[in-house]
Coordinates of C-alpha atoms and ligand atoms in Angstrom, one line a residue:
M1 CA 115.6 30.8 -10.7
A2 CA 112.7 30.2 -8.3
L3 CA 112.1 26.3 -7.6
S4 CA 109.4 23.7 -8.0
G5 CA 107.2 23.0 -4.5
L6 CA 108.7 19.3 -5.0
Q7 CA 112.5 20.9 -5.5
I8 CA 111.5 22.8 -2.1
Y9 CA 110.1 19.7 -0.6
K10 CA 113.5 17.4 -1.3
L11 CA 115.4 20.1 0.7
L12 CA 112.7 19.9 3.8
P13 CA 113.3 17.9 6.7
K14 CA 110.1 15.9 5.9
T15 CA 109.3 15.2 9.7
N16 CA 105.4 16.3 9.1
C17 CA 105.9 17.5 12.9
K18 CA 103.2 20.7 11.4
E19 CA 104.5 23.0 13.9
C20 CA 104.5 25.3 11.0
G21 CA 101.0 25.0 10.9
F22 CA 100.5 22.6 7.6
P23 CA 99.8 19.6 7.9
T24 CA 103.2 18.3 5.6
C25 CA 106.3 19.3 5.1
L26 CA 105.0 18.7 1.4
A27 CA 101.7 21.1 1.8
F28 CA 104.5 24.0 3.5
A29 CA 106.4 23.8 0.3
M30 CA 103.6 24.0 -1.7
K31 CA 102.9 27.7 -0.2
L32 CA 106.9 28.5 0.3
A33 CA 106.6 28.6 -3.8
A34 CA 104.1 29.9 -3.8
Q35 CA 105.5 32.5 -1.7
Q36 CA 102.7 33.1 0.7
V37 CA 104.9 31.8 3.7
E38 CA 108.0 33.0 5.2
L39 CA 111.1 29.8 5.3
D40 CA 111.1 31.1 8.8
A41 CA 108.3 29.6 9.8
C42 CA 109.1 26.0 9.9
P43 CA 111.6 25.9 12.2
Y44 CA 113.9 22.6 11.7
V45 CA 115.7 24.2 7.8
S46 CA 119.1 23.2 8.5
D47 CA 121.7 26.3 7.1
E48 CA 122.4 24.4 3.8
A49 CA 119.0 23.8 3.1
K50 CA 118.3 27.7 3.6
E51 CA 120.7 28.8 1.9
A52 CA 119.7 26.7 -1.4
L53 CA 116.2 28.3 -0.4
S54 CA 117.3 31.8 0.4
A55 CA 115.7 32.4 -3.9
A56 CA 112.1 30.3 -3.1
A57 CA 111.7 32.0 0.5
A58 CA 113.2 35.7 -1.3
P59 CA 110.1 37.9 -2.5
P60 CA 110.0 38.7 -6.2
V61 CA 110.1 42.5 -5.8
R62 CA 112.6 43.2 -2.7
L63 CA 111.2 44.9 -0.3
I64 CA 112.6 48.7 0.7
K65 CA 112.7 51.0 4.5
F66 CA 113.3 54.6 4.0
G67 CA 113.4 56.9 6.8
T68 CA 112.7 56.5 10.3
G69 CA 109.8 56.9 13.1
E70 CA 106.3 57.7 12.4
R71 CA 106.8 58.8 8.7
T72 CA 109.3 55.2 7.7
F73 CA 107.5 54.0 4.6
Q74 CA 108.1 51.1 2.5
V75 CA 107.7 49.6 -1.5
G76 CA 108.1 46.4 -2.9
N77 CA 106.8 43.2 -1.5
E78 CA 104.2 43.2 -4.1
T79 CA 103.5 39.7 -5.7
V80 CA 100.9 39.8 -8.3
M81 CA 100.3 41.9 -11.8
F82 CA 97.0 43.0 -11.1
R83 CA 95.1 44.1 -7.9
H84 CA 91.8 42.0 -8.4
E85 CA 94.9 38.9 -8.4
K86 CA 95.5 39.3 -4.7
T87 CA 96.0 42.7 -3.5
F88 CA 99.0 44.9 -3.9
F89 CA 100.6 45.8 -0.4
N90 CA 103.3 48.2 0.7
Q91 CA 101.5 51.8 -1.6
P92 CA 104.1 54.0 -4.0
G93 CA 105.8 56.8 -1.8
L94 CA 104.7 60.3 -3.2
A95 CA 107.8 62.8 -2.7
L96 CA 107.7 66.3 -4.0
R97 CA 111.0 67.6 -5.6
V98 CA 112.4 70.8 -4.1
K99 CA 116.2 71.7 -6.0
D100 CA 119.2 73.7 -4.0
T101 CA 119.2 76.4 -6.7
E102 CA 116.4 77.5 -5.6
D103 CA 115.1 80.5 -3.2
A104 CA 115.3 79.2 0.5
S105 CA 111.7 80.7 1.4
A106 CA 110.3 78.9 -1.7
I107 CA 112.1 75.8 -0.7
A108 CA 110.8 76.7 2.9
E109 CA 107.5 77.4 1.5
K110 CA 107.2 74.1 -0.4
V111 CA 109.1 71.7 2.1
E112 CA 105.6 73.1 5.1
M113 CA 102.9 72.9 2.2
V114 CA 103.8 69.2 1.5
N115 CA 104.7 68.2 5.7
D116 CA 101.6 70.2 6.5
Y117 CA 99.1 68.1 3.8
S118 CA 97.1 65.2 5.8
V119 CA 93.8 64.8 4.2
E120 CA 91.0 61.8 5.9
R121 CA 89.1 59.5 3.8
V122 CA 87.4 56.7 5.1
G123 CA 88.9 56.8 8.4
I124 CA 92.0 56.8 7.4
N125 CA 94.8 59.7 6.7
M126 CA 97.2 60.7 4.2
T127 CA 99.6 62.1 3.5
F128 CA 103.2 62.7 1.2
N129 CA 105.9 60.6 2.2
A130 CA 109.0 62.3 1.0
V131 CA 111.2 65.6 -0.4
A132 CA 113.3 65.1 -3.0
I133 CA 116.3 67.1 -3.2
E134 CA 118.1 68.1 -6.0
N135 CA 121.8 69.3 -6.4
A136 CA 120.8 71.6 -9.4
S137 CA 123.9 73.8 -8.3
G138 CA 126.2 70.9 -9.0
D139 CA 128.0 72.2 -5.5
A140 CA 128.0 69.6 -2.7
G141 CA 128.5 72.0 0.2
T142 CA 125.4 74.1 -1.5
F143 CA 123.2 70.6 -1.5
A144 CA 124.5 69.3 2.2
A145 CA 122.9 72.7 3.8
V146 CA 119.9 73.1 2.2
A147 CA 119.4 69.0 3.0
E148 CA 120.0 70.3 6.4
T149 CA 118.0 73.4 6.5
I150 CA 115.1 70.9 4.7
R151 CA 116.0 68.8 8.0
A152 CA 115.3 70.8 10.3
K153 CA 111.7 71.7 9.4
T154 CA 110.7 67.9 8.8
D155 CA 111.3 64.6 9.8
L156 CA 110.0 62.9 6.1
P157 CA 112.3 60.9 4.4
F158 CA 114.3 62.4 1.6
V159 CA 115.2 61.1 -1.8
L160 CA 119.0 62.8 -2.3
I161 CA 119.2 63.8 -6.2
S162 CA 123.0 64.2 -7.2
N163 CA 124.8 62.6 -9.9
N164 CA 128.3 63.5 -8.0
A165 CA 128.7 60.6 -5.5
D166 CA 130.9 63.7 -2.9
A167 CA 127.7 66.0 -2.5
L168 CA 125.9 62.8 -2.4
Q169 CA 127.5 61.9 1.0
A170 CA 128.2 65.9 1.8
A171 CA 124.6 65.6 2.6
L172 CA 124.5 62.1 4.0
A173 CA 126.8 63.8 6.4
K174 CA 123.6 66.0 7.7
E175 CA 121.0 63.4 7.8
G176 CA 121.9 60.8 10.7
D177 CA 120.0 58.0 10.6
H178 CA 117.5 59.2 8.6
K179 CA 117.8 56.0 5.6
P180 CA 117.1 58.2 2.6
L181 CA 117.2 57.1 -0.9
L182 CA 120.6 58.1 -3.2
Y183 CA 119.4 59.0 -6.8
A184 CA 122.2 57.4 -8.8
A185 CA 123.9 55.0 -10.0
T186 CA 124.9 55.4 -13.8
A187 CA 126.8 53.3 -15.7
D188 CA 129.7 55.9 -15.3
N189 CA 129.4 56.2 -11.1
W190 CA 127.7 53.2 -10.2
E191 CA 131.7 52.1 -8.0
A192 CA 131.7 56.3 -6.5
M193 CA 127.7 55.6 -5.5
A194 CA 128.1 51.9 -4.1
G195 CA 130.6 52.9 -2.1
V196 CA 128.5 56.0 -0.7
A197 CA 125.2 54.1 -0.5
K198 CA 127.5 50.9 1.7
A199 CA 129.8 53.2 3.8
S200 CA 126.4 54.9 4.7
G201 CA 123.3 51.9 5.0
A202 CA 121.1 53.6 2.2
S203 CA 119.2 52.7 -0.5
L204 CA 120.8 53.3 -3.8
A205 CA 118.6 54.1 -6.8
V206 CA 120.1 52.6 -10.4
R207 CA 119.6 54.7 -13.3
S208 CA 119.7 53.1 -16.7
Q209 CA 120.9 55.2 -20.2
D210 CA 120.1 51.8 -22.4
G211 CA 117.2 49.6 -21.4
L212 CA 117.0 47.0 -19.1
G213 CA 119.9 45.1 -20.0
E214 CA 122.4 47.7 -18.7
L215 CA 119.8 48.2 -15.5
A216 CA 120.2 44.3 -14.9
D217 CA 123.6 44.9 -15.5
L218 CA 124.4 47.4 -13.1
T219 CA 122.5 45.9 -10.4
Q220 CA 124.5 43.0 -10.8
K221 CA 127.5 45.1 -10.4
L222 CA 126.2 47.3 -7.6
D223 CA 124.5 43.7 -5.8
G224 CA 128.1 42.5 -5.6
A225 CA 129.4 45.6 -4.6
G226 CA 127.1 44.6 -1.6
V227 CA 125.1 47.1 -1.9
A228 CA 121.7 45.3 -2.2
D229 CA 118.7 47.4 -1.3
L230 CA 118.4 48.7 -4.7
V231 CA 115.4 50.9 -6.5
L232 CA 115.7 51.6 -10.1
D233 CA 114.9 53.8 -12.5
P234 CA 114.9 52.4 -16.4
G235 CA 115.3 55.8 -18.7
G236 CA 112.0 55.9 -19.7
R237 CA 110.3 59.6 -20.0
D238 CA 106.9 59.9 -22.4
L239 CA 103.7 57.9 -21.2
S240 CA 104.3 55.1 -23.2
T241 CA 108.2 54.2 -22.9
S242 CA 107.5 54.6 -19.5
L243 CA 104.7 51.8 -19.4
A244 CA 106.3 49.1 -21.3
Q245 CA 109.1 49.3 -19.0
L246 CA 107.5 49.0 -15.8
T247 CA 105.4 46.9 -16.7
Q248 CA 108.5 44.3 -18.1
L249 CA 110.0 45.1 -14.6
R250 CA 106.7 43.7 -12.6
R251 CA 106.6 41.2 -15.0
L252 CA 110.2 39.8 -15.3
A253 CA 110.6 40.0 -11.8
L254 CA 107.0 38.8 -11.0
K255 CA 106.7 35.8 -13.8
K256 CA 110.7 35.1 -14.8
N257 CA 111.9 35.8 -10.8
F258 CA 114.1 37.6 -12.2
R259 CA 116.4 38.4 -9.4
P260 CA 118.3 41.6 -11.1
L261 CA 115.1 43.8 -11.7
G262 CA 113.6 43.1 -8.7
Y263 CA 113.7 45.8 -7.6
P264 CA 110.5 48.5 -6.2
I265 CA 110.9 51.2 -9.1
I266 CA 111.6 55.4 -8.7
A267 CA 109.2 58.0 -11.6
F268 CA 109.2 61.4 -11.9
P269 CA 106.1 62.2 -14.0
G270 CA 106.9 65.8 -14.1
E271 CA 109.6 65.2 -16.2
V272 CA 107.1 63.3 -18.9
A273 CA 104.9 66.8 -18.9
D274 CA 105.2 70.5 -18.9
T275 CA 101.8 71.1 -17.6
T276 CA 99.9 70.5 -14.1
E277 CA 97.6 68.2 -15.5
G278 CA 100.3 66.2 -17.4
E279 CA 101.8 65.5 -14.2
I280 CA 98.3 64.3 -12.6
V281 CA 98.1 62.0 -15.7
A282 CA 101.0 60.4 -15.4
A283 CA 101.5 60.4 -12.2
T284 CA 98.4 58.2 -11.9
Q285 CA 100.2 55.7 -14.5
Y286 CA 102.8 56.0 -12.3
I287 CA 100.7 54.6 -9.3
A288 CA 98.1 52.3 -11.4
K289 CA 101.5 50.6 -12.8
Y290 CA 103.9 49.6 -10.7
A291 CA 106.2 52.7 -9.9
G292 CA 107.2 52.3 -6.3
I293 CA 108.1 56.3 -5.2
I294 CA 106.6 58.9 -7.3
V295 CA 108.4 62.2 -7.6
M296 CA 106.6 65.4 -7.8
D297 CA 107.6 68.6 -9.4
R298 CA 104.4 70.3 -8.3
F299 CA 102.4 70.1 -5.4
D300 CA 98.7 71.8 -4.6
P301 CA 95.8 70.4 -2.3
A302 CA 94.2 70.1 -6.1
I303 CA 96.7 67.2 -6.8
A304 CA 97.4 65.7 -3.9
Y305 CA 93.8 65.0 -3.1
P306 CA 93.1 62.9 -6.1
L307 CA 95.9 61.2 -6.3
L308 CA 95.9 59.9 -2.9
T309 CA 92.3 59.1 -3.2
L310 CA 93.5 56.8 -5.9
R311 CA 96.9 55.6 -4.3
L312 CA 94.4 54.6 -1.7
N313 CA 91.7 53.0 -3.9
I314 CA 94.3 50.9 -5.7
Y315 CA 96.3 49.7 -2.6
T316 CA 93.5 48.6 -0.3
D317 CA 92.9 44.9 -0.7
P318 CA 89.7 44.0 -2.7
Q319 CA 89.0 40.9 -0.7
K320 CA 88.8 43.4 2.4
P321 CA 86.2 46.5 2.3
I322 CA 87.8 48.7 4.5
S323 CA 85.0 48.7 7.6
V324 CA 84.4 50.7 11.0
D325 CA 84.3 48.6 14.0
P326 CA 80.2 47.8 14.6
G327 CA 78.8 49.8 17.8
I328 CA 76.7 52.6 18.4
Y329 CA 77.6 55.9 17.4
E330 CA 76.3 59.5 19.0
F331 CA 75.9 62.1 16.8
G332 CA 74.7 66.0 18.3
H333 CA 74.5 64.9 21.4
P334 CA 71.4 62.7 21.0
T335 CA 69.3 62.6 24.4
A336 CA 66.7 59.8 24.4
D337 CA 64.2 61.2 22.6
A338 CA 66.6 61.7 19.5
P339 CA 66.1 59.3 16.5
L340 CA 67.6 55.6 15.5
L341 CA 69.2 54.7 12.4
V342 CA 70.8 51.5 11.1
T343 CA 73.1 50.6 8.3
T344 CA 76.8 48.7 7.8
N345 CA 79.8 48.5 9.3
F346 CA 81.5 49.3 5.6
S347 CA 83.2 52.5 5.8
L348 CA 82.4 54.9 2.8
T349 CA 78.1 54.2 3.8
Y350 CA 79.5 55.2 7.5
F351 CA 81.2 57.9 6.4
S352 CA 78.7 59.1 3.6
V353 CA 76.2 59.0 6.3
A354 CA 77.9 60.0 9.4
G355 CA 78.8 63.3 7.3
E356 CA 75.2 64.0 7.1
L357 CA 74.2 63.8 10.3
D358 CA 77.0 65.8 11.5
G359 CA 76.4 68.8 8.6
S360 CA 72.7 68.1 9.2
G361 CA 73.6 69.5 13.1
L362 CA 70.7 67.8 14.1
P363 CA 71.5 65.1 17.4
A364 CA 71.0 61.3 16.2
W365 CA 71.7 57.5 17.2
L366 CA 73.3 55.6 15.1
L367 CA 73.5 52.1 14.6
I368 CA 76.7 50.1 13.0
C369 CA 76.2 46.6 12.4
D370 CA 78.8 43.8 10.7
A371 CA 77.8 43.0 7.9
E372 CA 81.7 41.9 6.9
G373 CA 82.2 45.6 5.3
M374 CA 79.7 45.2 2.6
S375 CA 77.4 48.3 1.6
V376 CA 73.1 47.9 2.1
L377 CA 72.9 46.4 -1.0
T378 CA 75.5 43.8 -1.1
A379 CA 74.9 42.7 1.8
W380 CA 71.2 42.2 2.2
A381 CA 72.1 40.5 -1.1
A382 CA 74.2 38.4 0.4
G383 CA 72.2 38.0 3.6
K384 CA 74.8 39.5 5.8
F385 CA 71.9 42.1 6.7
D386 CA 69.4 41.1 7.2
A387 CA 66.5 41.4 10.2
E388 CA 67.9 38.9 12.3
T389 CA 71.7 40.2 11.9
I390 CA 70.2 44.0 13.0
A391 CA 67.9 42.8 16.0
K392 CA 70.7 41.0 17.1
A393 CA 73.0 44.0 16.9
V394 CA 70.6 46.2 18.7
K395 CA 70.7 43.3 21.5
T396 CA 74.4 43.3 21.6
F397 CA 74.6 47.2 21.7
G398 CA 71.7 48.2 24.3
A399 CA 70.4 49.8 22.0
G400 CA 66.8 49.8 23.1
D401 CA 68.4 51.3 26.2
K402 CA 68.9 54.9 24.7
I403 CA 65.8 55.9 23.9
D404 CA 62.5 56.4 25.1
R405 CA 60.4 54.6 22.7
K406 CA 61.5 52.0 20.7
R407 CA 62.1 53.3 16.9
I408 CA 64.8 52.2 14.2
T409 CA 65.0 53.8 10.6
L410 CA 66.1 51.1 8.3
P411 CA 67.9 52.1 5.0
G412 CA 65.0 53.1 1.9
H413 CA 67.4 50.3 -0.4
V414 CA 66.3 47.2 2.2
A415 CA 63.3 49.5 3.3
V416 CA 61.8 45.6 2.4
L417 CA 63.5 43.9 6.1
S418 CA 60.4 45.8 7.9
G419 CA 58.2 42.8 8.0
E420 CA 60.9 40.5 9.8
L421 CA 62.8 43.3 11.8
E422 CA 58.7 43.9 13.4
E423 CA 59.2 40.3 14.0
E424 CA 63.0 39.8 15.6
L425 CA 61.9 43.2 17.5
P426 CA 58.7 43.1 19.1
G427 CA 57.1 46.3 20.6
W428 CA 59.6 48.0 17.7
E429 CA 58.0 50.6 15.6
I430 CA 60.3 50.0 12.0
Q431 CA 61.0 52.9 10.2
V432 CA 62.0 53.8 6.8
G433 CA 64.4 56.6 6.1
P434 CA 66.1 57.1 2.7
R435 CA 67.9 56.0 0.5
E436 CA 70.6 57.5 -0.5
A437 CA 72.8 59.4 2.9
V438 CA 72.5 62.7 1.6
D439 CA 68.7 63.3 2.0
I440 CA 69.0 62.1 5.4
P441 CA 69.9 65.4 6.8
A442 CA 66.1 66.3 5.1
Y443 CA 64.4 63.4 6.3
L444 CA 66.1 63.8 10.4
K445 CA 63.7 67.4 10.4
A446 CA 60.9 66.2 9.6
W447 CA 61.4 63.0 11.6
K448 CA 58.4 62.9 14.1
Ligands
SF4_501 FE1 108.0 20.0 8.3 FE2 108.8 22.0 8.6 FE3 106.8 22.1 9.0 FE4 107.3 20.2 10.5 S1 107.9 22.7 10.3 S2 105.8 20.3 9.0 S3 109.6 19.7 9.5 S4 108.2 22.4 7.5

């Protein structure tokens, strides 16, 4: 059970020394109860108190890490039901499943596709995160050989899928320190699976065939056997059942602090539907609510791009818009007679304008103002993109030194700032550009 702030306070030193960054031990206790700080921030907690406080200090959804090096990804540590309450922290990993019964060239093609696929959006590189390998043959040797062959082609983390602990053991022997996820322990095989997971240090998925009660029973047994890094598969596959199960799991973890179900969840949208469209719909649901790892059966850039974009949108902190650095950006090798345009540092705004400037093939300077990551109209309404801000950016980044004639083009949506900007920038000519980025190439062509 989670401890209240007052219960935690009773276990703290009560010296109010402030070393934790809070004015009092009580303030720190309240933050700890709300899981907004780490217990380690107080250097004076006794070992006895640490033990008692471990339940309060642990995240409601355990953080689990997969893989090694640059391809490592982590899931869990979520603290809210809805993104707008705070933010979601660790976006779900997307995996592509291959089976060890597939033709070697088909496996190689799929692995290459998922390994190499990368797409940039608002300056962020989006990729798939894992390869899932299923022991469909039932043969441990075949499974291990396929895993070894795939490992030679990619350093993506693996989800190793088999009901046979010996097959998982054989594949693990080829994995070195790559930290895969083993799938899955069930009521029938959990002891053998616990042995493999504990010996290797790999995370272990737990699949229930009889609802959340059985799932909680299994996780407690596995935890008792020394396997702490668990991932849940509640067993439901149709959209309605799995939505209900995943929502219940998140609620139990967050609202009831029910530790036996406080783990990330794995989902298989390809098992929900037998069409590409059906799999996309299911994957969309799992991204929104509340999967930690999503194993796809189909891969195509036309499937991957919208899913990765949705994931990015949902896992972006709503209180911290994605932004670019303020400054002067160059397009098409501009010289002193090229136009100077200005806009805000909201990433989507920047990349929309930058895309049109690039596409126009015409040279231009682009001044990016610090508008706290807001779009043009929002920033203007909030007083973050006004004449004073623009004039300050012009001076800070030496925009006047880049061009012969002092001219600057405002976004059409803030044409109203022209007069004020003339006052802020004496001697400058203020021009008004288009409202929409898509009209920038035509504007540049006509610009004099
Ligand atoms: Fe209290 Fe520890 Fe914070 Fe000091 S560091 S004020 S003892 S909680």
